[in-house]
Amino acid sequence: ASVSISDLTIYSLVDNVTGISTVLATNMVMENLTFSGCQYTMIFDRGGGANISSILSTGNALKAAGGFKAWSSTDTTTNTLTLPCYVSSINIVNYVGLNFGNGFYKPLMFFRRAVGCFVVNITASDLYNNMPSGGSRDGIILENDCQGCQFTNVLLAAPATGITVRRGSGIAVDPSFCLFAGVSIDQPHTYAINQTEGNWIRYDGGMITGSGYTNQAISITNSLNTVISNLTFNDFLGAGGYAISLGALVDYTLIYGNTFQDVVTIINFALAATNVLISNNTFRLFTNQSTGTATNARFLNNIGGTSNSLVGGLTVDGVAAATTTDYTYTGTVTGLTTS
């Protein structure tokens, strides 16, 4: 089916309203839409090929703002036509979640078994004080066999957890090959980013600020080939205020080009992560550069702290590093010009 909806406001004063819901729909254009008081703004169950732009989700005097959901309600093909068990090619540009004063009913955005979705310019002014039970809502959840999704220019304020990447319910498949670029998260109540499962996930650029909170900015407990780069971490000063915490099932992680200031612990090796390189970062005003133990992990070429130290062993180009000063140049460079 081909569907086009534009320049429309859906206003709800009753419970459990979904603004737009589709099942196995394709070729959709939705633009300039306002949803007020809806539990969900839009739900896309499988199908895909949608261009969604200029969306406002807000509450009203009686009801909270709603969430967006793109997912597959099944993990298997559904009939003899082998209809897919994914939702794909959902492009979202300029999506705003506005807290009217009574918060949100659902997480701002939820994706399950989504493939090739492109999400740009997303903001939620305040994910706190939510109906019906108070507290904070999550920002963006990426669950199960999501593949090749990109989220760019995201601003989330006061979420429970800003970004969640997880296996979730259903078959045991993790999100993979997804990018979060230019993501800023202010005052997360639990985590800024919490990845319990996921492979080849990259977080690149943005501001993560905690206002003295005692929680962890980023927690990665299960991953392969994760990159955390070009982020600024500030003000995670309470007890347990880790900038980044890595668990035992974390393998091959690159942490580079970040700035850390006013944090208790920069890197917490919670349960012996393996193969971690922390390089070319800036450390300022912190208590612990690292806590815990790891295997094959190294701090290298960082400004502030101990810039070149081993945590566990390290193999570089197939050769074991014997001391904490391996690969450190201590001489001077002359005759160098820059332009």
PDB file of N, CA, C and O in Angstrom, residues 39-42 57-58 65-70 95-99 104-111 122-127 137-141 154-157 159 161-162:
ATOM      1  N   GLN A  39      -0.869   7.679  23.695  1.00  0.00           N
ATOM      2  CA  GLN A  39       0.075   6.758  24.316  1.00  0.00           C
ATOM      3  C   GLN A  39       1.221   6.434  23.360  1.00  0.00           C
ATOM      4  O   GLN A  39       2.382   6.380  23.759  1.00  0.00           O
ATOM      5  N   TYR A  40       0.886   6.197  22.119  1.00  0.00           N
ATOM      6  CA  TYR A  40       1.871   6.060  21.048  1.00  0.00           C
ATOM      7  C   TYR A  40       1.540   7.058  19.941  1.00  0.00           C
ATOM      8  O   TYR A  40       0.375   7.219  19.568  1.00  0.00           O
ATOM      9  N   THR A  41       2.562   7.700  19.423  1.00  0.00           N
ATOM     10  CA  THR A  41       2.335   8.549  18.247  1.00  0.00           C
ATOM     11  C   THR A  41       2.105   7.685  17.022  1.00  0.00           C
ATOM     12  O   THR A  41       1.108   7.796  16.330  1.00  0.00           O
ATOM     13  N   MET A  42       3.060   6.773  16.755  1.00  0.00           N
ATOM     14  CA  MET A  42       2.982   5.879  15.607  1.00  0.00           C
ATOM     15  C   MET A  42       3.543   4.520  15.985  1.00  0.00           C
ATOM     16  O   MET A  42       4.506   4.428  16.742  1.00  0.00           O
ATOM     17  N   SER A  57       5.493  15.154  19.398  1.00  0.00           N
ATOM     18  CA  SER A  57       4.750  14.384  20.390  1.00  0.00           C
ATOM     19  C   SER A  57       4.705  15.198  21.670  1.00  0.00           C
ATOM     20  O   SER A  57       5.742  15.514  22.259  1.00  0.00           O
ATOM     21  N   THR A  58       3.501  15.526  22.112  1.00  0.00           N
ATOM     22  CA  THR A  58       3.354  16.380  23.294  1.00  0.00           C
ATOM     23  C   THR A  58       2.181  15.896  24.137  1.00  0.00           C
ATOM     24  O   THR A  58       1.324  15.125  23.679  1.00  0.00           O
ATOM     25  N   ALA A  65       2.669  12.853  26.884  1.00  0.00           N
ATOM     26  CA  ALA A  65       3.127  12.633  25.510  1.00  0.00           C
ATOM     27  C   ALA A  65       3.360  11.141  25.283  1.00  0.00           C
ATOM     28  O   ALA A  65       3.547  10.365  26.222  1.00  0.00           O
ATOM     29  N   GLY A  66       3.369  10.741  24.031  1.00  0.00           N
ATOM     30  CA  GLY A  66       3.499   9.326  23.687  1.00  0.00           C
ATOM     31  C   GLY A  66       4.837   8.976  23.081  1.00  0.00           C
ATOM     32  O   GLY A  66       5.687   9.829  22.833  1.00  0.00           O
ATOM     33  N   GLY A  67       5.034   7.685  22.826  1.00  0.00           N
ATOM     34  CA  GLY A  67       6.266   7.183  22.254  1.00  0.00           C
ATOM     35  C   GLY A  67       6.082   6.709  20.830  1.00  0.00           C
ATOM     36  O   GLY A  67       4.964   6.479  20.367  1.00  0.00           O
ATOM     37  N   PHE A  68       7.218   6.527  20.155  1.00  0.00           N
ATOM     38  CA  PHE A  68       7.253   6.009  18.781  1.00  0.00           C
ATOM     39  C   PHE A  68       7.745   4.571  18.828  1.00  0.00           C
ATOM     40  O   PHE A  68       8.660   4.237  19.590  1.00  0.00           O
ATOM     41  N   LYS A  69       7.169   3.696  17.968  1.00  0.00           N
ATOM     42  CA  LYS A  69       7.539   2.284  17.990  1.00  0.00           C
ATOM     43  C   LYS A  69       7.641   1.735  16.574  1.00  0.00           C
ATOM     44  O   LYS A  69       6.677   1.779  15.814  1.00  0.00           O
ATOM     45  N   ALA A  70       8.814   1.232  16.213  1.00  0.00           N
ATOM     46  CA  ALA A  70       9.021   0.532  14.944  1.00  0.00           C
ATOM     47  C   ALA A  70       9.555  -0.844  15.292  1.00  0.00           C
ATOM     48  O   ALA A  70      10.658  -0.973  15.830  1.00  0.00           O
ATOM     49  N   TYR A  95      12.144  14.926  14.848  1.00  0.00           N
ATOM     50  CA  TYR A  95      11.137  14.370  15.752  1.00  0.00           C
ATOM     51  C   TYR A  95      11.347  14.993  17.124  1.00  0.00           C
ATOM     52  O   TYR A  95      12.444  14.890  17.698  1.00  0.00           O
ATOM     53  N   VAL A  96      10.306  15.621  17.676  1.00  0.00           N
ATOM     54  CA  VAL A  96      10.403  16.345  18.945  1.00  0.00           C
ATOM     55  C   VAL A  96       9.440  15.738  19.959  1.00  0.00           C
ATOM     56  O   VAL A  96       8.252  15.575  19.673  1.00  0.00           O
ATOM     57  N   GLY A  97       9.976  15.394  21.133  1.00  0.00           N
ATOM     58  CA  GLY A  97       9.140  15.001  22.255  1.00  0.00           C
ATOM     59  C   GLY A  97       9.112  16.128  23.272  1.00  0.00           C
ATOM     60  O   GLY A  97      10.153  16.550  23.774  1.00  0.00           O
ATOM     61  N   LEU A  98       7.931  16.639  23.576  1.00  0.00           N
ATOM     62  CA  LEU A  98       7.781  17.805  24.450  1.00  0.00           C
ATOM     63  C   LEU A  98       7.027  17.414  25.718  1.00  0.00           C
ATOM     64  O   LEU A  98       5.895  16.927  25.658  1.00  0.00           O
ATOM     65  N   ASN A  99       7.669  17.629  26.852  1.00  0.00           N
ATOM     66  CA  ASN A  99       7.036  17.383  28.144  1.00  0.00           C
ATOM     67  C   ASN A  99       6.136  18.571  28.487  1.00  0.00           C
ATOM     68  O   ASN A  99       6.606  19.669  28.764  1.00  0.00           O
ATOM     69  N   PHE A 104       5.866  11.534  29.848  1.00  0.00           N
ATOM     70  CA  PHE A 104       5.660  10.627  28.717  1.00  0.00           C
ATOM     71  C   PHE A 104       5.074   9.309  29.206  1.00  0.00           C
ATOM     72  O   PHE A 104       5.413   8.821  30.278  1.00  0.00           O
ATOM     73  N   TYR A 105       4.223   8.708  28.370  1.00  0.00           N
ATOM     74  CA  TYR A 105       3.685   7.397  28.684  1.00  0.00           C
ATOM     75  C   TYR A 105       4.696   6.285  28.419  1.00  0.00           C
ATOM     76  O   TYR A 105       4.721   5.271  29.114  1.00  0.00           O
ATOM     77  N   LYS A 106       5.502   6.435  27.380  1.00  0.00           N
ATOM     78  CA  LYS A 106       6.374   5.379  26.890  1.00  0.00           C
ATOM     79  C   LYS A 106       7.771   5.939  26.630  1.00  0.00           C
ATOM     80  O   LYS A 106       7.963   7.157  26.607  1.00  0.00           O
ATOM     81  N   PRO A 107       8.760   5.063  26.410  1.00  0.00           N
ATOM     82  CA  PRO A 107      10.053   5.564  25.926  1.00  0.00           C
ATOM     83  C   PRO A 107       9.866   6.407  24.673  1.00  0.00           C
ATOM     84  O   PRO A 107       8.946   6.179  23.876  1.00  0.00           O
ATOM     85  N   LEU A 108      10.743   7.380  24.490  1.00  0.00           N
ATOM     86  CA  LEU A 108      10.607   8.274  23.338  1.00  0.00           C
ATOM     87  C   LEU A 108      10.570   7.493  22.036  1.00  0.00           C
ATOM     88  O   LEU A 108       9.721   7.741  21.174  1.00  0.00           O
ATOM     89  N   MET A 109      11.493   6.516  21.874  1.00  0.00           N
ATOM     90  CA  MET A 109      11.536   5.716  20.652  1.00  0.00           C
ATOM     91  C   MET A 109      11.942   4.287  20.988  1.00  0.00           C
ATOM     92  O   MET A 109      12.865   4.065  21.786  1.00  0.00           O
ATOM     93  N   PHE A 110      11.279   3.327  20.352  1.00  0.00           N
ATOM     94  CA  PHE A 110      11.559   1.903  20.563  1.00  0.00           C
ATOM     95  C   PHE A 110      11.688   1.229  19.206  1.00  0.00           C
ATOM     96  O   PHE A 110      10.811   1.344  18.349  1.00  0.00           O
ATOM     97  N   PHE A 111      12.821   0.517  19.013  1.00  0.00           N
ATOM     98  CA  PHE A 111      13.065  -0.202  17.763  1.00  0.00           C
ATOM     99  C   PHE A 111      13.367  -1.663  18.094  1.00  0.00           C
ATOM    100  O   PHE A 111      14.219  -1.957  18.925  1.00  0.00           O
ATOM    101  N   ILE A 122      16.675  14.383  16.660  1.00  0.00           N
ATOM    102  CA  ILE A 122      15.692  13.919  17.646  1.00  0.00           C
ATOM    103  C   ILE A 122      15.951  14.650  18.964  1.00  0.00           C
ATOM    104  O   ILE A 122      17.092  14.736  19.415  1.00  0.00           O
ATOM    105  N   THR A 123      14.901  15.153  19.581  1.00  0.00           N
ATOM    106  CA  THR A 123      15.079  15.827  20.868  1.00  0.00           C
ATOM    107  C   THR A 123      13.904  15.547  21.784  1.00  0.00           C
ATOM    108  O   THR A 123      12.753  15.437  21.341  1.00  0.00           O
ATOM    109  N   ALA A 124      14.235  15.403  23.066  1.00  0.00           N
ATOM    110  CA  ALA A 124      13.214  15.297  24.115  1.00  0.00           C
ATOM    111  C   ALA A 124      13.610  16.266  25.203  1.00  0.00           C
ATOM    112  O   ALA A 124      14.676  16.135  25.811  1.00  0.00           O
ATOM    113  N   SER A 125      12.767  17.235  25.463  1.00  0.00           N
ATOM    114  CA  SER A 125      13.122  18.329  26.363  1.00  0.00           C
ATOM    115  C   SER A 125      13.289  17.877  27.806  1.00  0.00           C
ATOM    116  O   SER A 125      14.124  18.403  28.537  1.00  0.00           O
ATOM    117  N   ASP A 126      12.514  16.893  28.235  1.00  0.00           N
ATOM    118  CA  ASP A 126      12.559  16.461  29.635  1.00  0.00           C
ATOM    119  C   ASP A 126      11.780  15.162  29.745  1.00  0.00           C
ATOM    120  O   ASP A 126      10.556  15.151  29.625  1.00  0.00           O
ATOM    121  N   LEU A 127      12.473  14.062  29.998  1.00  0.00           N
ATOM    122  CA  LEU A 127      11.821  12.758  30.081  1.00  0.00           C
ATOM    123  C   LEU A 127      11.462  12.379  31.512  1.00  0.00           C
ATOM    124  O   LEU A 127      11.250  11.214  31.824  1.00  0.00           O
ATOM    125  N   ARG A 137      11.393   8.296  31.893  1.00  0.00           N
ATOM    126  CA  ARG A 137      11.267   7.356  30.781  1.00  0.00           C
ATOM    127  C   ARG A 137      12.620   7.222  30.073  1.00  0.00           C
ATOM    128  O   ARG A 137      13.445   8.118  30.102  1.00  0.00           O
ATOM    129  N   ASP A 138      12.795   6.091  29.401  1.00  0.00           N
ATOM    130  CA  ASP A 138      13.978   5.901  28.574  1.00  0.00           C
ATOM    131  C   ASP A 138      13.876   6.729  27.306  1.00  0.00           C
ATOM    132  O   ASP A 138      12.779   7.093  26.860  1.00  0.00           O
ATOM    133  N   GLY A 139      15.052   6.997  26.717  1.00  0.00           N
ATOM    134  CA  GLY A 139      15.088   7.761  25.477  1.00  0.00           C
ATOM    135  C   GLY A 139      14.879   6.877  24.256  1.00  0.00           C
ATOM    136  O   GLY A 139      13.775   6.768  23.729  1.00  0.00           O
ATOM    137  N   ILE A 140      15.943   6.203  23.796  1.00  0.00           N
ATOM    138  CA  ILE A 140      15.889   5.349  22.605  1.00  0.00           C
ATOM    139  C   ILE A 140      16.285   3.945  23.000  1.00  0.00           C
ATOM    140  O   ILE A 140      17.330   3.730  23.630  1.00  0.00           O
ATOM    141  N   ILE A 141      15.454   2.959  22.638  1.00  0.00           N
ATOM    142  CA  ILE A 141      15.739   1.542  22.899  1.00  0.00           C
ATOM    143  C   ILE A 141      15.918   0.834  21.567  1.00  0.00           C
ATOM    144  O   ILE A 141      15.081   0.935  20.670  1.00  0.00           O
ATOM    145  N   VAL A 154      21.084  13.730  18.285  1.00  0.00           N
ATOM    146  CA  VAL A 154      20.069  13.359  19.282  1.00  0.00           C
ATOM    147  C   VAL A 154      20.360  14.115  20.567  1.00  0.00           C
ATOM    148  O   VAL A 154      21.501  14.149  21.031  1.00  0.00           O
ATOM    149  N   LEU A 155      19.329  14.721  21.146  1.00  0.00           N
ATOM    150  CA  LEU A 155      19.459  15.449  22.404  1.00  0.00           C
ATOM    151  C   LEU A 155      18.378  14.969  23.360  1.00  0.00           C
ATOM    152  O   LEU A 155      17.183  15.122  23.090  1.00  0.00           O
ATOM    153  N   LEU A 156      18.802  14.369  24.491  1.00  0.00           N
ATOM    154  CA  LEU A 156      17.870  13.803  25.460  1.00  0.00           C
ATOM    155  C   LEU A 156      18.148  14.408  26.827  1.00  0.00           C
ATOM    156  O   LEU A 156      19.295  14.423  27.285  1.00  0.00           O
ATOM    157  N   ALA A 157      17.106  14.877  27.507  1.00  0.00           N
ATOM    158  CA  ALA A 157      17.250  15.483  28.826  1.00  0.00           C
ATOM    159  C   ALA A 157      16.528  14.639  29.869  1.00  0.00           C
ATOM    160  O   ALA A 157      15.366  14.253  29.676  1.00  0.00           O
ATOM    161  N   PRO A 159      16.598  11.483  31.027  1.00  0.00           N
ATOM    162  CA  PRO A 159      15.987  10.170  30.822  1.00  0.00           C
ATOM    163  C   PRO A 159      16.321   9.227  31.964  1.00  0.00           C
ATOM    164  O   PRO A 159      17.248   9.478  32.750  1.00  0.00           O
ATOM    165  N   THR A 161      17.301   5.996  31.174  1.00  0.00           N
ATOM    166  CA  THR A 161      18.491   5.661  30.404  1.00  0.00           C
ATOM    167  C   THR A 161      18.338   6.296  29.027  1.00  0.00           C
ATOM    168  O   THR A 161      17.298   6.147  28.389  1.00  0.00           O
ATOM    169  N   GLY A 162      19.367   7.008  28.584  1.00  0.00           N
ATOM    170  CA  GLY A 162      19.259   7.711  27.305  1.00  0.00           C
ATOM    171  C   GLY A 162      19.203   6.764  26.121  1.00  0.00           C
ATOM    172  O   GLY A 162      18.267   6.792  25.325  1.00  0.00           O
TER     173      GLY A 162
END
